[in-house]
Structure formats: structure tokens, C-alpha cells
Coordinates of C-alpha atoms and ligand atoms in Angstrom, one line a residue:
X1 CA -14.2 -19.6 -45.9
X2 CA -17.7 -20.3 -43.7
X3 CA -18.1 -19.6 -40.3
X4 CA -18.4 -23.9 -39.5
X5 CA -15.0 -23.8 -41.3
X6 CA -13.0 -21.2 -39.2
X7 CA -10.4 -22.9 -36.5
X8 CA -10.7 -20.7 -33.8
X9 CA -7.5 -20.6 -31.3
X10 CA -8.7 -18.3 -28.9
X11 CA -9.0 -19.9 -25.3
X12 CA -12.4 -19.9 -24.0
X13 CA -14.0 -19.8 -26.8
X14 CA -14.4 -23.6 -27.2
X15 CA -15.7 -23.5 -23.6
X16 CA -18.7 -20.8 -24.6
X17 CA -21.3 -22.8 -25.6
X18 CA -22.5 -23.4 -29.4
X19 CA -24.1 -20.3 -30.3
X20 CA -21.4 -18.1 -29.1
X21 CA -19.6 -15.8 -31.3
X22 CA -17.2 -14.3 -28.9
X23 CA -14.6 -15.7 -26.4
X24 CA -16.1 -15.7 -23.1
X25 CA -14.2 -14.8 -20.0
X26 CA -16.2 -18.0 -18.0
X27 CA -14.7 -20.3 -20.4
X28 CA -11.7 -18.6 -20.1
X29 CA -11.1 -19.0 -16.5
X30 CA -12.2 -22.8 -16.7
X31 CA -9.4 -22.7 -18.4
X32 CA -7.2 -21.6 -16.3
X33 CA -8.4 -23.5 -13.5
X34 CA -11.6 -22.2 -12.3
X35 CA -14.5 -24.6 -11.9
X36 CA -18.3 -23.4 -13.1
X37 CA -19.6 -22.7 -9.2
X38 CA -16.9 -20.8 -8.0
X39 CA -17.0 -18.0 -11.4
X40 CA -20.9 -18.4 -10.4
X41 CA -20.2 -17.1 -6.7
X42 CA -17.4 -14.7 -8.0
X43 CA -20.3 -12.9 -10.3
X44 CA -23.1 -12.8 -7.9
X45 CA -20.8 -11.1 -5.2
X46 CA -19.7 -8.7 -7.8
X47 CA -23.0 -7.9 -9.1
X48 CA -23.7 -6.0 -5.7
X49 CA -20.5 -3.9 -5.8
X50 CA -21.0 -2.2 -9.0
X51 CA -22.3 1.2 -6.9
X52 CA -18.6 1.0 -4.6
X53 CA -16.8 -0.1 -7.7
X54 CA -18.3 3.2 -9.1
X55 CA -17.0 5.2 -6.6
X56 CA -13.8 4.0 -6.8
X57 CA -13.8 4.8 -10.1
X58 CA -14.7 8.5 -9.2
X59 CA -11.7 8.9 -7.4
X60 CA -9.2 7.2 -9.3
X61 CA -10.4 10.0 -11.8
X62 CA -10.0 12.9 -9.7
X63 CA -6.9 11.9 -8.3
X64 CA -5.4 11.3 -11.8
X65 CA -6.4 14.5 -12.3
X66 CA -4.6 15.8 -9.6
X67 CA -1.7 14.1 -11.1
X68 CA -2.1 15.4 -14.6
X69 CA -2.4 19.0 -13.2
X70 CA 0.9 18.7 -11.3
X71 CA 3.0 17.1 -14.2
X72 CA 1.3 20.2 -16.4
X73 CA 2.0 22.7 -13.8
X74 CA 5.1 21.6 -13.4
X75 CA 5.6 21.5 -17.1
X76 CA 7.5 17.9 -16.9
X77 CA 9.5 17.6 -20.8
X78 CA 10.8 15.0 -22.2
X79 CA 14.1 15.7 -20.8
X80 CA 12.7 15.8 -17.5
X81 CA 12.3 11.7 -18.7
X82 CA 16.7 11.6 -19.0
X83 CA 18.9 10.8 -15.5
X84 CA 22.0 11.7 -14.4
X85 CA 25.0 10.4 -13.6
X86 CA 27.8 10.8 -10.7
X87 CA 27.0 13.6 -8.1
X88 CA 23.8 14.8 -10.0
X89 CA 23.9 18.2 -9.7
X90 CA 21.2 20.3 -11.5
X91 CA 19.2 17.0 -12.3
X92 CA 16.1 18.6 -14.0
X93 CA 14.1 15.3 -14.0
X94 CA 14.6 14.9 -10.4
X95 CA 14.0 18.0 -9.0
X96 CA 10.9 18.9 -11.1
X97 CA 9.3 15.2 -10.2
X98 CA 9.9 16.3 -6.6
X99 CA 7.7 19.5 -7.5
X100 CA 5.3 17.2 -8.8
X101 CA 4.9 15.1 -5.7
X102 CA 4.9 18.6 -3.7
X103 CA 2.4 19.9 -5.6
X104 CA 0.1 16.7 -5.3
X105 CA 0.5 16.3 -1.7
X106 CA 0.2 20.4 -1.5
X107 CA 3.0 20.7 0.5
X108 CA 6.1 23.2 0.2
X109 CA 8.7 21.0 -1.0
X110 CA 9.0 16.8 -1.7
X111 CA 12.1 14.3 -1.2
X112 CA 11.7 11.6 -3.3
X113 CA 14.7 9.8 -4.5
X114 CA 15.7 5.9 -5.6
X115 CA 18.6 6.3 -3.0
X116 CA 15.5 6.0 -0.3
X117 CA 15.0 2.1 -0.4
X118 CA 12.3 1.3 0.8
X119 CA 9.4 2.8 3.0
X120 CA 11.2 1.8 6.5
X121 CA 14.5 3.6 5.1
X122 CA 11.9 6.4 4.1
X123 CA 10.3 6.9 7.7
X124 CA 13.9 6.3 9.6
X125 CA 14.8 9.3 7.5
X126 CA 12.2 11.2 7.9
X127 CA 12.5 10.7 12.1
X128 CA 16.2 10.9 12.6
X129 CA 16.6 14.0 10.6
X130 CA 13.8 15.8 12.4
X131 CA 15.1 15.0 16.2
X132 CA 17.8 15.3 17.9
X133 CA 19.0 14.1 21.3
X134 CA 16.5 15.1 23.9
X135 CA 14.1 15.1 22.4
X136 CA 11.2 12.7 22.4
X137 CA 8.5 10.6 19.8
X138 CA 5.2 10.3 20.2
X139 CA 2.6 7.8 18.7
X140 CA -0.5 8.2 19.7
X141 CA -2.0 5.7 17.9
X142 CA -0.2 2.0 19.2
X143 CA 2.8 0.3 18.2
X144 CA 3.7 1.2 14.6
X145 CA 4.6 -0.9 12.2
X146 CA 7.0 -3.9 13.0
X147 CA 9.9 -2.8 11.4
X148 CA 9.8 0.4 13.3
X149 CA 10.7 -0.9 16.3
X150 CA 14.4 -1.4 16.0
X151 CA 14.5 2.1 13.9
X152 CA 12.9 3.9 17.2
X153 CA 14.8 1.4 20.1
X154 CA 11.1 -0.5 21.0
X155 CA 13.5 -3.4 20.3
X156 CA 17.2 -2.7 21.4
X157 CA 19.4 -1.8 17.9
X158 CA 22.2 -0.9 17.3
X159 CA 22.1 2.7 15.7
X160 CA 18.7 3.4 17.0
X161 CA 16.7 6.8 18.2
X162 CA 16.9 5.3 21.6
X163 CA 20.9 4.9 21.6
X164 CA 20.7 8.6 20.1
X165 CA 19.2 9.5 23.5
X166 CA 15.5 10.0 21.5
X167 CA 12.8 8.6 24.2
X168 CA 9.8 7.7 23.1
X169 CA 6.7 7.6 24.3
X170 CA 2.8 5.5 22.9
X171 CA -0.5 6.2 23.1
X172 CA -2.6 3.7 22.4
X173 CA -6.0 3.5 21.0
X174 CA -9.0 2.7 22.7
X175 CA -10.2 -0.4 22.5
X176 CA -13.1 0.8 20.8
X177 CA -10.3 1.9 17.9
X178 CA -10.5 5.7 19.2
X179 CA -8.4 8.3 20.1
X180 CA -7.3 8.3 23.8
X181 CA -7.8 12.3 23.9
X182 CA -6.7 12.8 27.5
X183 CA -3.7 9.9 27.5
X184 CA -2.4 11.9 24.6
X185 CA -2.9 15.3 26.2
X186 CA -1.0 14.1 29.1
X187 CA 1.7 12.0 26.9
X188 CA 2.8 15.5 25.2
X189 CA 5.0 17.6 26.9
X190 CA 8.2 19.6 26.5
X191 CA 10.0 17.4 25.1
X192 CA 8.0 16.5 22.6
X193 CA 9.4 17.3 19.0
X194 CA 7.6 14.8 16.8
X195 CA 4.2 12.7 16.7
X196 CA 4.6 9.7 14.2
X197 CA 0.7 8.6 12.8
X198 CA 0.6 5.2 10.8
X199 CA -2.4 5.2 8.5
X200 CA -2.4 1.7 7.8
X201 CA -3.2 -0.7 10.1
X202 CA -0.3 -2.8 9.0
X203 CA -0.8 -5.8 10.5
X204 CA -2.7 -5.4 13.8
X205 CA -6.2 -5.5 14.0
X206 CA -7.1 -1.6 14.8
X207 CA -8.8 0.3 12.1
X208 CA -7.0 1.7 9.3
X209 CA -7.2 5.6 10.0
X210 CA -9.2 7.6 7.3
X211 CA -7.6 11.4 6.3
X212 CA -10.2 13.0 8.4
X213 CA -9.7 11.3 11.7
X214 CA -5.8 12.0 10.6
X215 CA -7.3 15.7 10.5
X216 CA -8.8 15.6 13.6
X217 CA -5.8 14.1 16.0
X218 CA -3.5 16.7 14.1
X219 CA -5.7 19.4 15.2
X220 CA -6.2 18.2 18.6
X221 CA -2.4 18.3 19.3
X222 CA -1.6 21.4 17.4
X223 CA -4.4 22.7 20.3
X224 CA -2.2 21.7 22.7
X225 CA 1.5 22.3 20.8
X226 CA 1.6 24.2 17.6
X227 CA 5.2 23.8 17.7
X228 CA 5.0 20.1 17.3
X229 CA 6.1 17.9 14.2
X230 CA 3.1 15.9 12.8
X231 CA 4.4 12.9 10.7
X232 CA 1.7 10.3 8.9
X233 CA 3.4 6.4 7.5
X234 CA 1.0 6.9 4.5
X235 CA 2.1 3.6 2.9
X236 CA -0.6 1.6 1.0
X237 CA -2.5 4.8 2.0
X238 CA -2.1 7.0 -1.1
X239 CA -4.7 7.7 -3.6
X240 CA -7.5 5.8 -2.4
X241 CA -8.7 9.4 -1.0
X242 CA -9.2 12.5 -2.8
X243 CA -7.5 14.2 -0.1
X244 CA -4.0 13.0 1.7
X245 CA -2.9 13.8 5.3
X246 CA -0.9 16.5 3.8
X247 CA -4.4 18.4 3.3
X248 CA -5.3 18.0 7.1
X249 CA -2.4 19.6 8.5
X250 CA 0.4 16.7 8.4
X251 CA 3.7 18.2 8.4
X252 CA 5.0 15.3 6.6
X253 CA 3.6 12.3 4.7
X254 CA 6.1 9.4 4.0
X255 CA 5.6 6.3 2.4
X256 CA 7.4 3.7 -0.3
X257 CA 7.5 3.5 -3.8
X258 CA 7.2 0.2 -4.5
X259 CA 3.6 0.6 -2.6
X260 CA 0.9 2.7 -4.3
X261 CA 2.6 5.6 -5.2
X262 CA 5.3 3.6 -7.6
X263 CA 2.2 2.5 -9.6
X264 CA 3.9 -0.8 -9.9
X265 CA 6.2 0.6 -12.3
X266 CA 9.4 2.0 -9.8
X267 CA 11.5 -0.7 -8.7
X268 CA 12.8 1.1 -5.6
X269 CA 12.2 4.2 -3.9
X270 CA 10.6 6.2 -1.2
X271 CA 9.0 9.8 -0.4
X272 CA 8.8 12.1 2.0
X273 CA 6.3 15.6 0.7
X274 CA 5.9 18.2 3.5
X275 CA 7.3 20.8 4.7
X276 CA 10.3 22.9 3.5
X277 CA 12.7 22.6 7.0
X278 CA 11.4 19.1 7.3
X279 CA 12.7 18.0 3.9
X280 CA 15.6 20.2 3.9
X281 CA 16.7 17.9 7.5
X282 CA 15.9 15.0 5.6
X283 CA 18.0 15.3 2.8
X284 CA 20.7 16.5 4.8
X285 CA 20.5 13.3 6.6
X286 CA 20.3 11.1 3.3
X287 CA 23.0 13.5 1.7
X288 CA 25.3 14.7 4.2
X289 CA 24.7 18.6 5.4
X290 CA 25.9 21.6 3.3
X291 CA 24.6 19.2 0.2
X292 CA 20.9 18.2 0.8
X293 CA 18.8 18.1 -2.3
X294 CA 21.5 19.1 -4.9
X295 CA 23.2 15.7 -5.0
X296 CA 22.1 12.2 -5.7
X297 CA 22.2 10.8 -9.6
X298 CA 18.4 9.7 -10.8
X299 CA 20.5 7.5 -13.1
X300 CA 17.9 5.9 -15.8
X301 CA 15.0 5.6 -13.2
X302 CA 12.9 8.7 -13.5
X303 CA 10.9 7.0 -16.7
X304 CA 9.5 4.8 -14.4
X305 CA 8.9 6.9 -11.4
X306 CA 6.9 9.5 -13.8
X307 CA 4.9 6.9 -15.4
X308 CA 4.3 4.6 -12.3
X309 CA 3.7 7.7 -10.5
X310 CA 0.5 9.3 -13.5
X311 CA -0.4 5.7 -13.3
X312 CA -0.7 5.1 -9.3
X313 CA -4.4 6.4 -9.2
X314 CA -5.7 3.7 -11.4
X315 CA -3.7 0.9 -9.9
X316 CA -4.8 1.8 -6.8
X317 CA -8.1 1.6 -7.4
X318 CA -7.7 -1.4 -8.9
X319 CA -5.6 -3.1 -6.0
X320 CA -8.9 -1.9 -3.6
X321 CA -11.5 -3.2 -5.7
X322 CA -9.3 -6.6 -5.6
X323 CA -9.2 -6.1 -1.4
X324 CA -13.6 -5.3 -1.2
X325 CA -14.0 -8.1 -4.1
X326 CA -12.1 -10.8 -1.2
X327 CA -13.8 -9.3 1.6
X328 CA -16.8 -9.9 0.3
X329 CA -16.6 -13.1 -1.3
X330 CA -14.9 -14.7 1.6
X331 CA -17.4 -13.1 4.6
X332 CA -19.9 -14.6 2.1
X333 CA -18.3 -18.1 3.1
X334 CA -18.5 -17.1 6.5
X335 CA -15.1 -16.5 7.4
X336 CA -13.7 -13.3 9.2
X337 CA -12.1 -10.6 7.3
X338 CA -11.0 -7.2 8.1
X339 CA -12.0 -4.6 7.4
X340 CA -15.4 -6.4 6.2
X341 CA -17.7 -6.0 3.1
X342 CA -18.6 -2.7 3.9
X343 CA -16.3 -0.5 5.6
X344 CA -15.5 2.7 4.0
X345 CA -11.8 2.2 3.1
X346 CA -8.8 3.8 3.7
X347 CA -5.8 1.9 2.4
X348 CA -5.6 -1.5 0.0
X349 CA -5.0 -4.3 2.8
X350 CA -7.3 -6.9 3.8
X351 CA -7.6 -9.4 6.0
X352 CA -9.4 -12.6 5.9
X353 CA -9.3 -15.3 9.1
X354 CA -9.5 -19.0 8.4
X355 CA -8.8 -20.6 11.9
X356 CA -6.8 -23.0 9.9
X357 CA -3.2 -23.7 8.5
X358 CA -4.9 -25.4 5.6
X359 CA -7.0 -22.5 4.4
X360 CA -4.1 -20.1 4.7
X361 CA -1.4 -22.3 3.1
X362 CA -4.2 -23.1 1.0
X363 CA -5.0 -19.1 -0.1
X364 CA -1.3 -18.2 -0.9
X365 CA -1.1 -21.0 -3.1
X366 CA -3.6 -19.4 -5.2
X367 CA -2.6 -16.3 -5.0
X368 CA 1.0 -17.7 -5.9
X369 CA -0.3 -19.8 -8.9
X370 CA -2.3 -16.4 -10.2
X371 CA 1.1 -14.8 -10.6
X372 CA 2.7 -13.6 -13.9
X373 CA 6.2 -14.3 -12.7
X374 CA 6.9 -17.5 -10.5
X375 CA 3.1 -19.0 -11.3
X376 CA 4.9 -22.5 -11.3
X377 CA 6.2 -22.4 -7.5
X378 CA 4.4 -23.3 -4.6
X379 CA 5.1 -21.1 -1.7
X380 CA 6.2 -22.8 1.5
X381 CA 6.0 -21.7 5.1
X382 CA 9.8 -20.8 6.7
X383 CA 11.2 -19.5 9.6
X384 CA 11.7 -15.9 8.7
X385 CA 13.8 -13.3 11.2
X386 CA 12.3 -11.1 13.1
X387 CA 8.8 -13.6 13.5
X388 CA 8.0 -15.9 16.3
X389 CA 6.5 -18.0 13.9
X390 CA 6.9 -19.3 10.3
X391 CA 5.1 -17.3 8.1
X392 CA 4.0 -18.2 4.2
X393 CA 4.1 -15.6 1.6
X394 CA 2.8 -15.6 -1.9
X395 CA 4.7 -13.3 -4.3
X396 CA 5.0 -13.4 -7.9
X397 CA 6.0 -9.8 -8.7
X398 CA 7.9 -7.8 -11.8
X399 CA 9.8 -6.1 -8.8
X400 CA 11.0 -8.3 -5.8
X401 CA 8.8 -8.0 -2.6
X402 CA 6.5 -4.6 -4.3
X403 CA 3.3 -5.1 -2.5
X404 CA 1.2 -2.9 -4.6
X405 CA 1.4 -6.2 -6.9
X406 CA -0.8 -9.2 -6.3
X407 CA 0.8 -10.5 -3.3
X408 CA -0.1 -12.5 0.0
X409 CA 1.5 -13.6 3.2
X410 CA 0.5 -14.4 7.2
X411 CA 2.1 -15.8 9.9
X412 CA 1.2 -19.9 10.8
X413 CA 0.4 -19.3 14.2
X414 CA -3.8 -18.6 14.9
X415 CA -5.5 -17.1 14.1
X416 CA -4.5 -18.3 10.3
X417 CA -4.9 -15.1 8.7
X418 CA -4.1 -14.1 5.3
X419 CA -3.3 -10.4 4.6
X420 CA -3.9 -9.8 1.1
X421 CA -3.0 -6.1 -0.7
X422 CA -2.2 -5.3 -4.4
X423 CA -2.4 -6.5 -7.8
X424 CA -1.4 -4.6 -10.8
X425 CA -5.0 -4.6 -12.6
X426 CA -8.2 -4.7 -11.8
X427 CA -8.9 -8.3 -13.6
X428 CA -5.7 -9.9 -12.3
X429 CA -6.9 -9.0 -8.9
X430 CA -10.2 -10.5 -9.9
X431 CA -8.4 -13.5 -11.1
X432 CA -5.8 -14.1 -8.4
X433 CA -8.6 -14.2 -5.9
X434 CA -10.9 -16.4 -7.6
X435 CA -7.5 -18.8 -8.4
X436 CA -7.2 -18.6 -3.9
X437 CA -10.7 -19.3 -3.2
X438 CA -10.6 -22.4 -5.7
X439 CA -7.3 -23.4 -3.6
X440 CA -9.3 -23.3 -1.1
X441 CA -12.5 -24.7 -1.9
X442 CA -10.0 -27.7 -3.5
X443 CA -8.3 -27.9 0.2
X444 CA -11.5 -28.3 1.3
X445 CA -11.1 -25.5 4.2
X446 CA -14.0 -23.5 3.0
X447 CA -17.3 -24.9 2.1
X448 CA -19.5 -23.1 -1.1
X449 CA -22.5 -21.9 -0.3
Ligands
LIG501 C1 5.1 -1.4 4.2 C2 5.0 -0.5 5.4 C3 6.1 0.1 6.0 C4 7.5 -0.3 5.6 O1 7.8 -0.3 4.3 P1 8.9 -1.2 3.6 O2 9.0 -0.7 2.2 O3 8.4 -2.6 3.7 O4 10.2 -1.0 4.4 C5 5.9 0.9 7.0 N1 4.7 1.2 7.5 C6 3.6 0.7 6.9 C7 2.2 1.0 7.5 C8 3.7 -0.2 5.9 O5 2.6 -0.7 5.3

């Protein structure tokens, strides 16, 4: 058979121009939906990231090294990879992937269990098994993360630290994005037990906090109270440092599974690594006390947990070269974004601001229609509790609501903006933004340059 002769099937190939003899991505993604200009835009903007895309690279590399050194060290087995069933005792696959995450984090022991549901279950663990009445909470960075505030009593709840007779007490940051040094040296005082430091920015507008500034507010209030319990909300923070709060003094770090850590692969979940009394309260509290650690069944789960968990440095990178890709390609259009094009980066969310329901709408649509599961719905803005607005999310995820997939959402209210995070791959990242921006471009809410 000649060359002239041969049908080929492969998409994009058609699309690659005569004297091509391999499928080309370009013709590819005009078949999925892309025009000619927007790919164009798409490859100029990522032809100046190859240096940071580089680095990235770097540390996905030595943290999946870190990774591999723990499951060695360790000595995970194959029947490390089987579950058990009923009360779990001596569950070897759970206790040595605890070790694991202890020995990644560098801390003395870990808590990491699919009976922890999600990252707010995680960090009301973490808190109510560490105080006790009297005592009082300290942020000294702002208002943590929304669904916080019921778990601490910001918002009146039932079941609270507040009803507990926990007080708390906020610092907030600067409005330069710094520490307030003195309002946090006169916020501590005897009754301070525990200091609770988000990472993230969630979804405020302050800068996400890299591990060295983490490092430096630890030390500045173990000058002032050694005594004192430093907890860091490290979710969507893990792994896009070589080094975790863990390494700058945290006492605990505490974060989600079905965020970075999970490497898309655990379908529930949360941790807590730090140290040994810390845990020990924790489980107590997820347990009940005299049985801590040596109960709860891993069931058939820990396959995944292992894998997504040796996996998690690559996705990670992956999910923040998708969040500097967007940031890039969307300041290029002239819209806000945070953090922008070139901020050093610290966890995988990002913001973009279109002063417009259209564009926002507009950009979860894509994202939506990028999806592997759900491609073929079209998210709709809704009155969702909790939110004085109706917010739009874009989700079309292997595990409900996992945010370490490709996934976007904001609130309709302005300023119209998008937070953005995930995405499983590298290329479907690529993909699921380039699918937004031609939502967008189609919506006419952004112009190409
Ligand atoms: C996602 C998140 C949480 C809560 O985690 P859920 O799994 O959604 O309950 C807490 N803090 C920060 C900074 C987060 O990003």
C-alpha cells in the first residue's frame, strides 16, 4: 500500500497541512473547538515560560524524590497496598502510609485517614483536639477560610469552639500584605494555646504566604511563646515547594486529600503530619480517647492514597503550570488576575477579574466543556448556602467537588472573578484554559490582541 493510499483516522492530522506526516496538536485542537488565533496566542505566551516551566519541573523532581525516599524508607510492600475491615486494628497499610506522610513532612508522627472527609473536617480536628475550654485561637494572618468560621464561632454554630468556651482572637495583615508584628505581639497572651496560619489565600485577595514568611511568623511567636501551638491550613499548598511549613517550625500542617496531596487519585480524605501529642489529641478526638490511632478500617482505599500520594508532585506541578499559563495569557488581554504573570508561587489558585458576568459565565463554560466527565453540561449560576450571591462553578471531575482537577467557580457579584486551580495534567490544563478563553473570546467579553 502507498503512502497517497493510506486512510488516516487520526484527528488532526487532516487539519496539518499537506506535507505533514504526523498528527499535529494545532489541528487537533481546531478540532476540538479551538480557532487558529487563539492556539496562536496560547503558543506565543508559552514560549516565554519555558525557563518557570523548568523550574517547576525541578521541583516536581525533588519532591517526588522526597516521596520515593519515604515509601523506601518506610519499606511500603505490597501488602501495605490491602485494607482492613471492621475496627482495623494493626492495619499495616495505614499505619506505615502515615510514616510515610511523617517522614515527608519531617515531622514525628502523621494522621491521615479516609474517615477525615475533607480539609474543613481535617482543620476542625486538628483545633478542637488541641484546645480546650479557656483557652484561646489566634490568626494572625485575617479571617481564614470561609468555612472556618462556623468551625471557630466567627459565625454563631451550633457545636462550635466559641460554644466550647474557645475565644478567639485575629490579626490581620497589613494592607501592604505584611505581618502586623506588634498587633500580634500584643494579640498573644496567656491564654493563648494555638495560632491557626492559612497558606492559601483562599479566596481573598492577600497574598498566598510562601514557607519562608510561614518560617519567619513561627519564629517571631515562638520569641514571644515557645509554649504555643503553631498550626498551618496547607491546602493547595503542598508540593509546589521543596520545603513545607513542617520544615519552618509548624507544629502541625493540615490539609485535604482530594487537594494536592491525593494526586487526584484519593476520593476522600484529609491529613494532619506534626507533632506526636498533637496527633495523638487528634486522633483521640476522630477516635474516641483510650483508642486514637489503633482503630479505623482503611477498607480498599490505601491503593489510591499510595499512588495519588507518589503521584502528587507531578500533578502539582502540572495544576501550577495550568494557574501561570492563565495568568499570563489573560493579563496579556488586559484583564486583572492574581497573583499575576510573575509572582513567585506558593499554592495552585488563580485569579483572573473580568468586571463582567459575561466573561465569568463565559470562562466556566469553558472550563466546564474542557472536562472529561460532564463535558456536555453547561454550568449555571444558583443560589448556593452560605453566599450572598449566586455563584457559577465549573466542575467536571472523576471525584465530586476534588479541586486538584480542572475546576472553576466565582461568585456573580463584582468584581466577576474567576478562581481557577487544578487539572489533572499538564496538557488538559493547557487545554481547559485555551477551551475558556475561546468561550470567552466567542462571548465577546475579551478582545484578542
Ligand atoms: C479547600 C480549603 C479548605 C477546606 O477544605 P474542604 O476540603 O473544601 O473542606 C480550607 N482551607 C483552605 C485554604 C482551602 O483551600
Amino acid at each position: 500500500m502507498t503512502e497517497e493510499k493510506t486512510e488516516y483516522r487520526t484527528e488532526g492530522y487532516a487539519n496539518a497541512g499537506e506535507n505533514r506526516k504526523e498528527a499535529s496538536i494545532i489541528g487537533f485542537y481546531r478540532t476540538m473547538g479551538i480557532s487558529e488565533e487563539v492556539c496562536d496566542l496560547g503558543s506565543r505566551v508559552l514560549s516565554a515560560l519555558e525557563d518557570r516551566f523548568r523550574k517547576i519541573d525541578e521541583t516536581a523532581e525533588y519532591n517526588q524524590m522526597k516521596v520515593l525516599k519515604a515509601m523506601q524508607d518506610n519499606r511500603v510492600s505490597e501488602a501495605c497496598l490491602l485494607g482492613t475491615t471492621g475496627y482495623g486494628y494493626n492495619d499495616l497499610g495505614r499505619d506505615t502510609l502515615e510514616a510515610v506522610y511523617a517522614s515527608v513532612f519531617h515531622t514525628e508522627d502523621a494522621l491521615v485517614r479516609p474517615q477525615i472527609t475533607c480539609g474543613t473536617h481535617a482543620l476542625a480536628l486538628a483545633l478542637m483536639s488541641n484546645l480546650r475550654p479557656g483557652d484561646e485561637l489566634l490568626s494572625p494572618v485575617g479571617k481564614p477560610y470561609d468555612t472556618l468560621e462556623e468551625v471557630i464561632g466567627i459565625r454563631d454554630s451550633a457545636g462550635s469552639l466559641k460554644e466550647y468556651g474557645i475565644s478567639y482572637r485575629q490579626v490581620d495583615l497589613l494592607s501592604d500584605g505584611s505581618f502586623d508584628y506588634e498587633g500580634i505581639r500584643s494579640a498573644l497572651n496567656e491564654k493563648t494555646k494555638l495560632v491557626t496560619i492559612q497558606r492559601s489565600k483562599g479566596y481573598q485577595t492577600r497574598p498566598t504566604l510562601s514557607v519562608s514568611a510561614i518560617g519567619r511568623l513561627i519564629s517571631f511567636i515562638k520569641g514571644i511563646r515557645p509554649d504555643v501551638i503553631c498550626m498551618v491550613d496547607n491546602c493547595y499548598g503542598e508540593f509546589v515547594e521543596r520545603i513545607e511549613p513542617t520544615d519552618v517550625g509548624a507544629d502541625m500542617c493540615v490539609g485535604s486529600l482530594i487537594k494536592n496531596p491525593g494526586g487526584g487519585l484519593a476520593p476522600i480524605g484529609g491529613y494532619i503530619a506534626g507533632r506526636k501529642d498533637c496527633v495523638e489529641n487528634a486522633a483521640r478526638r476522630l477516635t474516641s480517647p483510650g483508642l486514637g490511632k489503633e482503630v479505623g478500617a482503611s477498607l480498599g482505599i490505601l491503593p489510591q492514597f499510595y499512588q495519588g500520594f507518589f503521584l502528587a508532585p507531578t500533578v502539582t506541578a502540572g495544576a501550577l503550570k495550568g494557574a501561570i499559563f492563565a495568568a499570563n495569557l489573560f493579563e496579556r488581554l488586559g484583564l486583572p488576575v492574581v497573583p499575576n504573570g510573575t509572582e513567585s508561587r506558593h499554592d495552585i489558585i488563580q485569579a483572573v477579574t473580568f468586571n463582567d458576568p459575561k466573561g465569568l459565565i463565559a470562562f466556566c463554560e469553558g472550563i466546564q466543556a474542557a472536562a472529561p466527565v460532564d463535558s456536555f453540561v453547561v454550568p449555571e449560576p444558583w443560589d448556593m448556602p452560605g453566599y450572598d450571591s449566586q455563584v457559577i462553578m465549573a466542575a467536571g471531575a472523576f471525584v465530586s467537588g476534588s479541586s486538584i482537577e480542572l475546576s472553576a467557580d466565582g461568585p456573580l457579584k463584582p468584581p466577576y472573578a474567576v478562581y481557577f486551580q487544578g487539572g489533572l495534567t499538564w496538557p488538559h490544563a493547557k487545554f481547559g484554559i485555551l477551551k475558556a478563553l475561546q468561550r470567552c473570546v466567542d462571548a465577546k467579553t475579551v478582545k484578542l490582541p
